[in-house]
XYZ file of C-alpha atoms in Angstrom:
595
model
C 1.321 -43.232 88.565
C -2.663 -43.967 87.964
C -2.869 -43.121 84.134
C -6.440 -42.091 83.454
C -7.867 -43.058 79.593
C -6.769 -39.522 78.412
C -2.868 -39.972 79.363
C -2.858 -43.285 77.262
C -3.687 -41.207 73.931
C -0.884 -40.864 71.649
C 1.325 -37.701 72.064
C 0.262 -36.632 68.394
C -3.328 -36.894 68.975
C -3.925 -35.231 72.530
C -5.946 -32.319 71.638
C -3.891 -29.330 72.837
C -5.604 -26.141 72.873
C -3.442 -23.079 73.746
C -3.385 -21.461 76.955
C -3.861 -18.020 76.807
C -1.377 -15.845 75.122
C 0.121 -18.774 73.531
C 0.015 -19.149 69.959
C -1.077 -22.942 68.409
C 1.227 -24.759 66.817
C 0.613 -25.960 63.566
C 1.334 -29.298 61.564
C 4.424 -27.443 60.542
C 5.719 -27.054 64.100
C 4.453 -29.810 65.288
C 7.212 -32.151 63.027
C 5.392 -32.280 59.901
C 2.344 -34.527 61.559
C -0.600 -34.452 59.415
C -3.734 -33.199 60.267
C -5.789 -36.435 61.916
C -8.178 -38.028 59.133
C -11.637 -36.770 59.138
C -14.161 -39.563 60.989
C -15.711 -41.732 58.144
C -19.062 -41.151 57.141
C -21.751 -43.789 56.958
C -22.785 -45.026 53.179
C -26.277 -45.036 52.223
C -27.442 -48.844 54.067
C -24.129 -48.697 55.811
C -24.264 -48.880 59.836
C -20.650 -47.171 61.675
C -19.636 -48.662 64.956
C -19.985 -46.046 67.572
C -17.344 -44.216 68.183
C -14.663 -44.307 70.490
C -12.823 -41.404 72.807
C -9.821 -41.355 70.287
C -12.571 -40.856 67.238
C -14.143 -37.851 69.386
C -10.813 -36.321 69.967
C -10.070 -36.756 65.796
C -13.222 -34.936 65.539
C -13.267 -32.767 67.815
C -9.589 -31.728 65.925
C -10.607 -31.574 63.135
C -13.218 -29.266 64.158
C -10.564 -27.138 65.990
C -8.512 -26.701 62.736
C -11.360 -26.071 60.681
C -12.420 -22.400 63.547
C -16.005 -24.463 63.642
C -15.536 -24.629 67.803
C -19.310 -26.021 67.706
C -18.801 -28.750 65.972
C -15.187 -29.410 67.913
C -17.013 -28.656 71.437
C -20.027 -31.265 70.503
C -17.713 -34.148 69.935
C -15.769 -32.985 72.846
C -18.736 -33.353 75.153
C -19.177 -36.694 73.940
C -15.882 -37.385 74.821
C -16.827 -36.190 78.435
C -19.630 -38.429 78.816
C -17.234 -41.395 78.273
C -14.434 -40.158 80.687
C -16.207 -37.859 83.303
C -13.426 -37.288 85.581
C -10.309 -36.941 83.405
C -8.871 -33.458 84.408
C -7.455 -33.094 81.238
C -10.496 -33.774 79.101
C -12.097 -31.445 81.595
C -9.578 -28.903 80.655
C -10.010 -29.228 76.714
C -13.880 -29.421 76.971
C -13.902 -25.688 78.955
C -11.285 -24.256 76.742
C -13.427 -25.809 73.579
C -16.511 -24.019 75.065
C -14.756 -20.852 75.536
C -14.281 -20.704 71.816
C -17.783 -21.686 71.006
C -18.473 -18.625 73.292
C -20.661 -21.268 75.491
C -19.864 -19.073 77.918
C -22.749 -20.740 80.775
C -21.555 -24.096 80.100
C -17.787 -22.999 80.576
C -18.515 -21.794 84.225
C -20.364 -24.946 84.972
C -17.086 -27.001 84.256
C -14.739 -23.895 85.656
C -14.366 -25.718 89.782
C -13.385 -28.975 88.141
C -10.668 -27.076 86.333
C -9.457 -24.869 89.402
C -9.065 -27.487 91.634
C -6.605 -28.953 88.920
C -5.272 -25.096 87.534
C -5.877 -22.901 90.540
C -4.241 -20.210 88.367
C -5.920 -20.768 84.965
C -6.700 -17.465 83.734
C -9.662 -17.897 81.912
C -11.369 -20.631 84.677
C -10.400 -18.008 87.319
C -11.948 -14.975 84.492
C -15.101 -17.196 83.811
C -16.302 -17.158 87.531
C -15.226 -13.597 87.902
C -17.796 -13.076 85.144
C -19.982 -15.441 87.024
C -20.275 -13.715 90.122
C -20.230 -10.101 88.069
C -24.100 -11.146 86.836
C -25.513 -12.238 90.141
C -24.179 -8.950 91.493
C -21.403 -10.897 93.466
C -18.131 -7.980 93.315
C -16.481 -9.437 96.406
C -16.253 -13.062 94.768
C -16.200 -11.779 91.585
C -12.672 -9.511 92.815
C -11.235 -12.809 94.999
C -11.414 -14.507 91.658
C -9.489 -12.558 89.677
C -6.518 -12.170 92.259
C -5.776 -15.883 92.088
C -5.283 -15.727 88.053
C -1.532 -16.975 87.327
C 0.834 -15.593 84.910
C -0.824 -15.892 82.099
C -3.508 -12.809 82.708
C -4.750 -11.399 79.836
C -5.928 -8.346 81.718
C -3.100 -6.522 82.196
C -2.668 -3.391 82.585
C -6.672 -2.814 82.486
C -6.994 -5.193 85.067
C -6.906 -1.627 87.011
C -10.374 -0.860 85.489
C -12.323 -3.857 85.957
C -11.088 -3.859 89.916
C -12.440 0.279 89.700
C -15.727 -1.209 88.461
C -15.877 -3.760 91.172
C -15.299 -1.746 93.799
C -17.761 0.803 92.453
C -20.140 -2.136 92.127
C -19.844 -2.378 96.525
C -20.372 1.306 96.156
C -16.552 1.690 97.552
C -16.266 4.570 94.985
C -12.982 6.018 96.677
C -11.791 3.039 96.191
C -12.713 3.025 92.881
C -11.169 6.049 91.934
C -8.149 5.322 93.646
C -7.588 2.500 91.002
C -8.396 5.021 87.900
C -6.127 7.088 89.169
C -3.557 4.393 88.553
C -4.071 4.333 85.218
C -4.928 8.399 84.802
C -3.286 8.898 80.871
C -1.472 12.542 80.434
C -3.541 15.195 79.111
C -3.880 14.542 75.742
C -2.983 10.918 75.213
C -4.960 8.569 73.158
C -6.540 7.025 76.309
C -7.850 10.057 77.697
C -11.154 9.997 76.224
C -11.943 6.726 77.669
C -10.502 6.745 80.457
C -12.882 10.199 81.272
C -15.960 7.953 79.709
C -15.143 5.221 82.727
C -14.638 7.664 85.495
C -17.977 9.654 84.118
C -19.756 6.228 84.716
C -18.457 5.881 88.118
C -19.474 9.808 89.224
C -22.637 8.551 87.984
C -23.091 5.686 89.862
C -22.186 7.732 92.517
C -25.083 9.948 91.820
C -21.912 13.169 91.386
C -23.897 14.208 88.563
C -21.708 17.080 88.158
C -18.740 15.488 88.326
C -20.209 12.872 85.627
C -21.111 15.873 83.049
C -17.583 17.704 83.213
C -15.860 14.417 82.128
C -17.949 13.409 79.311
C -17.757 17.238 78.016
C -13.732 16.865 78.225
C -14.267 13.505 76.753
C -15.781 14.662 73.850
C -14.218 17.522 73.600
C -10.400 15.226 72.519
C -12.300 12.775 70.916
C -14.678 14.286 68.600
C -14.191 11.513 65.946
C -14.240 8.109 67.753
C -17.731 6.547 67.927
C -17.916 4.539 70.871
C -16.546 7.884 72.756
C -19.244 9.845 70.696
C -21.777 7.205 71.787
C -21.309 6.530 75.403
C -20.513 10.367 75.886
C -24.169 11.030 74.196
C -26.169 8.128 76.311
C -24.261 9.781 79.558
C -26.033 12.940 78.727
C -28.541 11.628 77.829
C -29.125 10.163 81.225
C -28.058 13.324 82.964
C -31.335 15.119 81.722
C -29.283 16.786 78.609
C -31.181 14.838 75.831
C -30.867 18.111 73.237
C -27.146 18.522 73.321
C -26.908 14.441 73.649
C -28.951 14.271 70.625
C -26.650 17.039 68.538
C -23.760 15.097 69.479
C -25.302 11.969 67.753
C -26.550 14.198 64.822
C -23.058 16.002 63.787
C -20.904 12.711 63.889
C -23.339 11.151 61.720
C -23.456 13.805 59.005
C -19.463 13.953 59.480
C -19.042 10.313 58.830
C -22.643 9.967 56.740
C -20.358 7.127 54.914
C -19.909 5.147 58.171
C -22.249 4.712 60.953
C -26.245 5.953 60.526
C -27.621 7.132 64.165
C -30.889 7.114 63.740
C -31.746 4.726 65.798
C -30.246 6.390 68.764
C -31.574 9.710 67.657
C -34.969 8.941 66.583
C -37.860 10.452 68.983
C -38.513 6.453 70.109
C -35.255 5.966 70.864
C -34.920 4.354 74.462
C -33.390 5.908 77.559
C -29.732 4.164 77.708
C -29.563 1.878 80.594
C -27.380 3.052 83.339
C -23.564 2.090 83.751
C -23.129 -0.991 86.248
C -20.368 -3.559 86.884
C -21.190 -5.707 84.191
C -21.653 -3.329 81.169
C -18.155 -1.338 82.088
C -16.398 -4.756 82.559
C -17.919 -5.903 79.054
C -15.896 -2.825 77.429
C -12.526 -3.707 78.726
C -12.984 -7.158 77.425
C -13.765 -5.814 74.159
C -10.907 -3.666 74.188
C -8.588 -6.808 75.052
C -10.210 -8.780 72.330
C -9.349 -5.628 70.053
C -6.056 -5.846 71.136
C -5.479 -9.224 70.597
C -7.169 -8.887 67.416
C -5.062 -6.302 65.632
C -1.978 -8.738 66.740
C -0.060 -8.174 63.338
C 0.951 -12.291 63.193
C -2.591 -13.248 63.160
C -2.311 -15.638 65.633
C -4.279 -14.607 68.259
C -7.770 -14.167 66.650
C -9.003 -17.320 68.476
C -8.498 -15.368 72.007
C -9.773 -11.866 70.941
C -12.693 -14.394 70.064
C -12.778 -15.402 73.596
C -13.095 -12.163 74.719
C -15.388 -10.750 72.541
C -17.998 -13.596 73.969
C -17.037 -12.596 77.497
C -17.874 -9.104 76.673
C -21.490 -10.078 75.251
C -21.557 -12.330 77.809
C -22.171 -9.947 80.369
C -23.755 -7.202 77.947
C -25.670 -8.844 75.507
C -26.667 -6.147 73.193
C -22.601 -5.213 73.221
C -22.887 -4.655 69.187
C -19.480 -3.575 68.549
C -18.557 -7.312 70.153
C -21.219 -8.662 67.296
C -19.357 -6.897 64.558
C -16.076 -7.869 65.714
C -17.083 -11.950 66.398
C -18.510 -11.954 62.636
C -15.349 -10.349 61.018
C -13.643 -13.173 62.878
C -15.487 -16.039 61.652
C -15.496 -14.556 58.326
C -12.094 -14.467 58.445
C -12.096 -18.426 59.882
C -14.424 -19.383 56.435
C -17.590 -19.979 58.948
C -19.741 -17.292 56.908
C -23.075 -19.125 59.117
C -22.012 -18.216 61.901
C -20.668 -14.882 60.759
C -24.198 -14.365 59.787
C -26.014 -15.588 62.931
C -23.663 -13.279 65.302
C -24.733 -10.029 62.857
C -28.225 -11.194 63.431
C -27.724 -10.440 67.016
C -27.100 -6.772 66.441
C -30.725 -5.036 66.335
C -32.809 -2.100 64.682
C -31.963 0.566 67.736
C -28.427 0.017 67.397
C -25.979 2.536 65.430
C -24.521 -0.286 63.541
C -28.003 -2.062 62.290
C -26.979 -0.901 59.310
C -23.826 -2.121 58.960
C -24.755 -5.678 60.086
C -27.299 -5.638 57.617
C -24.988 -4.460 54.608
C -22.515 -6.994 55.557
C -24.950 -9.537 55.701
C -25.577 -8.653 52.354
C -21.657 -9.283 51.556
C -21.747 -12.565 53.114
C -24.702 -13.743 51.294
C -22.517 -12.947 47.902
C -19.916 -14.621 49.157
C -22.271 -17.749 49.851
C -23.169 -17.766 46.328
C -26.565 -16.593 47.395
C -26.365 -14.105 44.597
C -30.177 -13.183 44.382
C -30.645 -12.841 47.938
C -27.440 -10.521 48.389
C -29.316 -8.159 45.271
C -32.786 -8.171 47.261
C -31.244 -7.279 50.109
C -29.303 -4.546 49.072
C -32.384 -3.109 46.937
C -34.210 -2.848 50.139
C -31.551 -0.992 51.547
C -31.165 1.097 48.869
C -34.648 2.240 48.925
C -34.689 2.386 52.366
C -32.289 5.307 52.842
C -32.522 7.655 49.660
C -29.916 9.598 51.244
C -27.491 7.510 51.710
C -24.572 5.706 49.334
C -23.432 2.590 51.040
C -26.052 0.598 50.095
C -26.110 1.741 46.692
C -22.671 1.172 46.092
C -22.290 -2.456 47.344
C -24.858 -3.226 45.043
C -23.147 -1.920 41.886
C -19.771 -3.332 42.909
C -21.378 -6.717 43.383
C -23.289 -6.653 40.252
C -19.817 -5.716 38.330
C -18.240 -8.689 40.219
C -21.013 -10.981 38.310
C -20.647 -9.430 34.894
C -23.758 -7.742 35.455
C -22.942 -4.076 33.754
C -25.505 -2.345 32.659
C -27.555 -3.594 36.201
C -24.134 -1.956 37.927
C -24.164 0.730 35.980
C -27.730 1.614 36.951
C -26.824 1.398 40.594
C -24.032 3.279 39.885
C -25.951 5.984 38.634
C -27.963 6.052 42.205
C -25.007 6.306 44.181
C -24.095 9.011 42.266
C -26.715 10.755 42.050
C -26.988 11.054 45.992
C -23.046 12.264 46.593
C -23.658 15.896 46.400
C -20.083 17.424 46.002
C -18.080 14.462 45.321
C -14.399 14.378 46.886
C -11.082 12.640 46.707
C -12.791 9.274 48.203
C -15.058 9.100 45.995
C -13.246 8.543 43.218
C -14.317 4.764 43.001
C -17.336 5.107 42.378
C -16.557 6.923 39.601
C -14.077 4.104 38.270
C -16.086 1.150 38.988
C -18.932 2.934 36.978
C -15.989 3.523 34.201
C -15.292 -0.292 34.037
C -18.978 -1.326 34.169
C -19.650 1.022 31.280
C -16.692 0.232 29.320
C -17.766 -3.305 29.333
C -21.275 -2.236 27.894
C -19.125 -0.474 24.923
C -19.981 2.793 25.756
C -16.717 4.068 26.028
C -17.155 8.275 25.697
C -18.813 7.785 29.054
C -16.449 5.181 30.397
C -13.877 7.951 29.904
C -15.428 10.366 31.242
C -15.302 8.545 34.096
C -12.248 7.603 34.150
C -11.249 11.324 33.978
C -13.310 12.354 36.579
C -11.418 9.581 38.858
C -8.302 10.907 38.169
C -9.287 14.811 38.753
C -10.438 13.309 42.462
C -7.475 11.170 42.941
C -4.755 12.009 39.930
C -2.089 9.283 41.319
C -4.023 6.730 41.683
C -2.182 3.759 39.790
C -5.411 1.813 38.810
C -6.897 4.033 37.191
C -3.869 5.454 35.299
C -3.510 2.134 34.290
C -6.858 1.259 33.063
C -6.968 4.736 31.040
C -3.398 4.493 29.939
C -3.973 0.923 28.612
C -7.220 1.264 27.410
C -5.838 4.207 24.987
C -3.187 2.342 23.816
C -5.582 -0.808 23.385
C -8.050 1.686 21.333
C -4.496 3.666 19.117
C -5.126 6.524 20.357
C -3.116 9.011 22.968
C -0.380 6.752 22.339
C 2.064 8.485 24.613
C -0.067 9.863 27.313
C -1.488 6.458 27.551
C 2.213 4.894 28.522
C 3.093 7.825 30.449
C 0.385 6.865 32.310
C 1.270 3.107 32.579
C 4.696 3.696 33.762
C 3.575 6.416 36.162
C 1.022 3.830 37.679
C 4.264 0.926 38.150
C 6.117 3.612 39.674
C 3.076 3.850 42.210
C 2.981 -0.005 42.012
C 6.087 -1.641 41.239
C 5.045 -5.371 42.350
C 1.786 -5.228 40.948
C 1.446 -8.027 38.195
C -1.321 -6.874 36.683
C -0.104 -3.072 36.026
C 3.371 -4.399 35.012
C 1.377 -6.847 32.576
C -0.494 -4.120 31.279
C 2.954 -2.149 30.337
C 3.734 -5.415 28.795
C 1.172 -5.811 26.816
C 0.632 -2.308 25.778
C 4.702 -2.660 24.286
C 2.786 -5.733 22.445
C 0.148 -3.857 20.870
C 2.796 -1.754 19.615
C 4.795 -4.006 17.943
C 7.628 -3.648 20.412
C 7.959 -7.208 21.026
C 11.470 -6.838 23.088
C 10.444 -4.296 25.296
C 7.030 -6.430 25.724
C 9.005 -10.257 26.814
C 10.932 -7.632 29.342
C 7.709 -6.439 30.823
C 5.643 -9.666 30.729
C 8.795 -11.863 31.929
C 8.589 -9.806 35.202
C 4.769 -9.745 35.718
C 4.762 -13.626 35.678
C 7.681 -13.321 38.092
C 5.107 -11.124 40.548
C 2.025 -12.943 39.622
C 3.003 -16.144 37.917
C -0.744 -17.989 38.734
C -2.225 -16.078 36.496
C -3.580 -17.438 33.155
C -3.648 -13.877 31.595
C -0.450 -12.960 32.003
C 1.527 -16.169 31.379
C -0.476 -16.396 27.816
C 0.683 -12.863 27.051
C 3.993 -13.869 27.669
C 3.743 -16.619 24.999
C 2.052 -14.551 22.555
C 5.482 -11.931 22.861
C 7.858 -14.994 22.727
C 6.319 -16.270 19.366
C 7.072 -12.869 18.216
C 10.442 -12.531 18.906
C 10.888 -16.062 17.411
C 11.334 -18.179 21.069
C 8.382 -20.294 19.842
C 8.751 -23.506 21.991
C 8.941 -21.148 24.882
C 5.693 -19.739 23.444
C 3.817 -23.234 23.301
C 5.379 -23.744 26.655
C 3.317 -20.664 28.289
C 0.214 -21.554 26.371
C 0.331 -25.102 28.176
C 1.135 -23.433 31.491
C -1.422 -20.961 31.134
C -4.200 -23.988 29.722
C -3.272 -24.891 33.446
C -4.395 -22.181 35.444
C -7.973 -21.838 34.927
C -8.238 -19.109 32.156
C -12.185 -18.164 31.342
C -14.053 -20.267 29.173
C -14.143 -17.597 26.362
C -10.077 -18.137 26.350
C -9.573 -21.975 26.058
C -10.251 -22.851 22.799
C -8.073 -19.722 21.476
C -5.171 -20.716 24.092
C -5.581 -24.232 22.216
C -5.449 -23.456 18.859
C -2.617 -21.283 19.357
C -0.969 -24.432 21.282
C -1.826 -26.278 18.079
C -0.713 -24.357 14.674
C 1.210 -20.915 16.959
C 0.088 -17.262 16.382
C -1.807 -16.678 12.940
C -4.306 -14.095 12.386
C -7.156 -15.518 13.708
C -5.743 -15.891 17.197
C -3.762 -12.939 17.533
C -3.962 -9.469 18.545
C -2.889 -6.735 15.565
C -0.991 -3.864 16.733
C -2.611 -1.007 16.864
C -0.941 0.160 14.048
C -2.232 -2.666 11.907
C -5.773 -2.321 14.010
C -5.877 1.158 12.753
C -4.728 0.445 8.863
C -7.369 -2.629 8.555
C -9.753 -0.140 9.849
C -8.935 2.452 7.283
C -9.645 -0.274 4.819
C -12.443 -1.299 5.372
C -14.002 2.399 5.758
């Protein structure tokens, strides 16, 4: 058999990417093989030999592993150039594309694949979508009967054949394949199932047929926003631009937290563009992609990727897709492209807002601190009435030790709840660390106290209060009623059960404190906090090497700065007074003393 330059790689460096519905196997499954080396990089004055088809395919792995499908589909096309008529490099390079969301470039290499795969699902999928945007719903409908088992359309392929045939204007046959698919009065696919069939009547010009199914659509879904939205842009295309507009204006004060609608309600908002082929088709890829997505393994983000980009691919301004591909390559540790796809989402769309909070979010997490503030102070005093914005800016400033800045955005957010509620109770503890932190504790407690009267069982705050009483000696027993009740809510939380711990410490009942500390190192034993607590109590109940041995351990796990020289000292010469906390007992007596 001809072997072509591809075959001759080594088994453990052929660049396997998954067909669809299959899951990649990792170094784990894959025998222990270690991830290829990454390709050298030239020294300053140092020249690299160019590199060969095995060095693109180490890149282009690398890449892969790494979610940066840019960088992987680059080196891949490289590769191409070298070996132009390998079927199998022909096959990586499409799938590589697909998950750059080069969507164009995909289809160009799609025939070379189907004469190779006539049954590839996503080759057959790609020139479906091909034909879909020149208008082509025969072609487009011959393509997707010759995709082989591995069809990620399923059960909706139903739908995108209804949209097809609408698309020839065959609407009987169109509604003969919704009627496949009809849900039972009252099942969570009802709603958008009516929203489809409503954009069929319409293309249909049955106008009246088209306004009774987005009223019953509406009528079961009153609380999901893409029902609320297409249900309003139906009427408002059907002439009913006040009721369309009231729609818009009751879920956003209902969810005022969520999802501003200005820009669909504002008096320049556009006329929505009618249904076709292409933008009904883009919503059932979006739903697969959801689907995939909220796979509870996590290990099919990379094709719910793929078919978020088919869905923009044939609706651009698909914003919900946007959202969705950013969360993604958050999630994948590619916060620049995460960026670039919210960039895509713009000023008329309902979640302009979001995109630009989150944007905000990513910047923080980019350690582009300043720009994340001026961001979110724009926001902030762009929308008086609204929270959000507010809010993310106080929780980031409390993140960076910024309190009195946090608590001053605090204070905005506030000030524009109205009649706070259980959710809300937060805000009202992040504001009660940020201003216990600035030693103003009467308000910090007040607070705290207001938390609890929105929420009372929430275990955070019972523990921060319960502690923070014990910490101060006073409300000695309400504070470790409170502690316990909070473990009860949280057993395996290391930090509450440390906080019991050390609360038994500042007692002086060192027993009961080993029994709590030994078990929040055993739920959260990376953490230099706990494991030095846990030394401190075993000095006092005399296990003093085990002591020195915590100290060391938690010298190890990157305590604060404030902490290391007090870890060291007590590594050095044990607990003495200078490096130990009092009991509250002897807190309270030295206090006494030196009133």
């Amino acid at each position: 058999m001809n072997r072509t330059p591809l075959a001759l790689l080594s088994a453990a460096l052929l660049f396997a990417l998954p067909l669809a519905g299959q899951a990649q196997q990792g170094p784990a499954q894959q025998g222990g093989t270690k991830p290829p080396a990454r390709p050298p990089v030239a020294q300053p004055g140092q020249r690299l030999a160019p590199i060969s088809l095995q060095g693109r395919y180490l890149a282009a792995r690398v890449g892969e592993q790494d979610h940066d499908y840019d960088a992987a589909a680059d080196q891949m096309d490289q590769a191409l150039a070298l070996t132009p008529l390998d079927p199998e490099l022909i096959y990586a390079v499409f799938r590589l594309r697909m998950y750059a969301g080069r969507i164009d470039s995909a289809a160009e290499l799609a025939p070379a694949v189907l004469s190779t795969r006539p049954g590839d699902g996503f080759a057959n999928l790609v020139m479906a979508i091909e034909a879909i945007k020149k208008g082509n719903y025969k072609a487009a409908e011959q393509q997707l009967t010759r995709i082989g088992s591995e069809n990620q359309l399923g059960a909706l392929r139903e739908y995108v054949m209804a949209w097809l045939k609408a698309g020839d204007k065959d609407y009987a046959a169109a509604r003969s394949y919704l009627a496949r698919l009809k849900p039972a009065s009252g099942e969570r696919a009802e709603a958008p199932a009516l929203v489809i069939a409503a954009q069929i009547d319409e293309m249909a010009g049955d106008k009246d047929a088209a306004e009774a199914k987005y009223r019953r659509a509406i009528s079961i879904d009153r609380n999901g926003l893409r029902t609320t939205i297409s249900v309003a842009e139906g009427l408002r295309r059907l002439g009913k631009d006040a009721e369309a507009r009231e729609i818009l204006k009751t879920y956003g004060t209902r969810y005022s937290d969520s999802v501003v609608m200005d820009g669909l309600m504002g008096p320049n908002a556009p006329m929505p563009k009618p249904p076709t082929p292409a933008s009904g088709i883009a919503e059932i890829l979006f739903d697969i992609g959801g689907i995939l997505a909220s796979d509870p393994r996590n290990q099919r983000q990379d094709l719910a990727l793929i078919f978020y980009q088919l869905a923009t691919a044939l609706k651009p301004e698909q914003d919900f897709a946007w959202l969705m591909i950013a969360g993604l390559y958050e999630q994948f540790h590619q916060i620049p492209k995460a960026v670039a796809a919210l960039g895509r989402i713009g000023p008329t769309s309902p979640l302009y807002w979001q995109a630009r909070l989150r944007t905000a979010a990513l910047d923080a997490q980019e350690d582009k601190f300043d720009q994340a503030v001026a961001r979110l102070r724009t926001l902030v005093a762009e929308k008086p009435d609204r929270i959000d914005a507010a809010l993310t800016l106080a929780d980031l400033l409390r993140s960076k030790d910024r309190f009195a800045d946090a608590v001053a955005a605090y204070d905005t957010a506030i000030s524009r709840l109205g009649k706070p509620d259980e959710r809300h109770w937060q805000i009202y503890f992040g504001r009660g660390i940020a201003l216990e932190r600035t030693k103003n504790w009467p308000k910090a407690e007040a607070d705290m106290k207001k938390a609890l009267e929105l929420s009372p069982e929430q275990p955070y705050v019972l523990n921060y209060l319960g502690y923070s009483w014990i910490d101060q000696g006073i409300h000695l027993q309400e504070g470790m009623k409170m502690l316990e009740r909070a473990t009860e809510l949280r057993p395996d939380d290391g930090a509450i059960t440390d906080s019991v711990g050390w609360a038994y410490y500042r007692l002086g009942q060192y027993e009961k404190a080993v029994e709590w500390l030994e078990r929040a190192t055993e739920q959260k034993g990376d953490d230099s906090t706990i494991t030095d607590h846990l030394g401190d109590a075993y000095w006092h109940v005399g296990r003093r090497r085990e002591a020195r041995f915590q100290w060391e351990r938690a010298l190890h796990q990157n305590p604060d700065k404030d902490r290391l020289p007090i870890i060291q000292d007590k590594i050095a010469n044990g607990l003495n007074p200078s490096n130990d906390k009092p009991t509250v007992y002897e807190k309270a007596a030295d206090t006494k003393q030196g009133g």
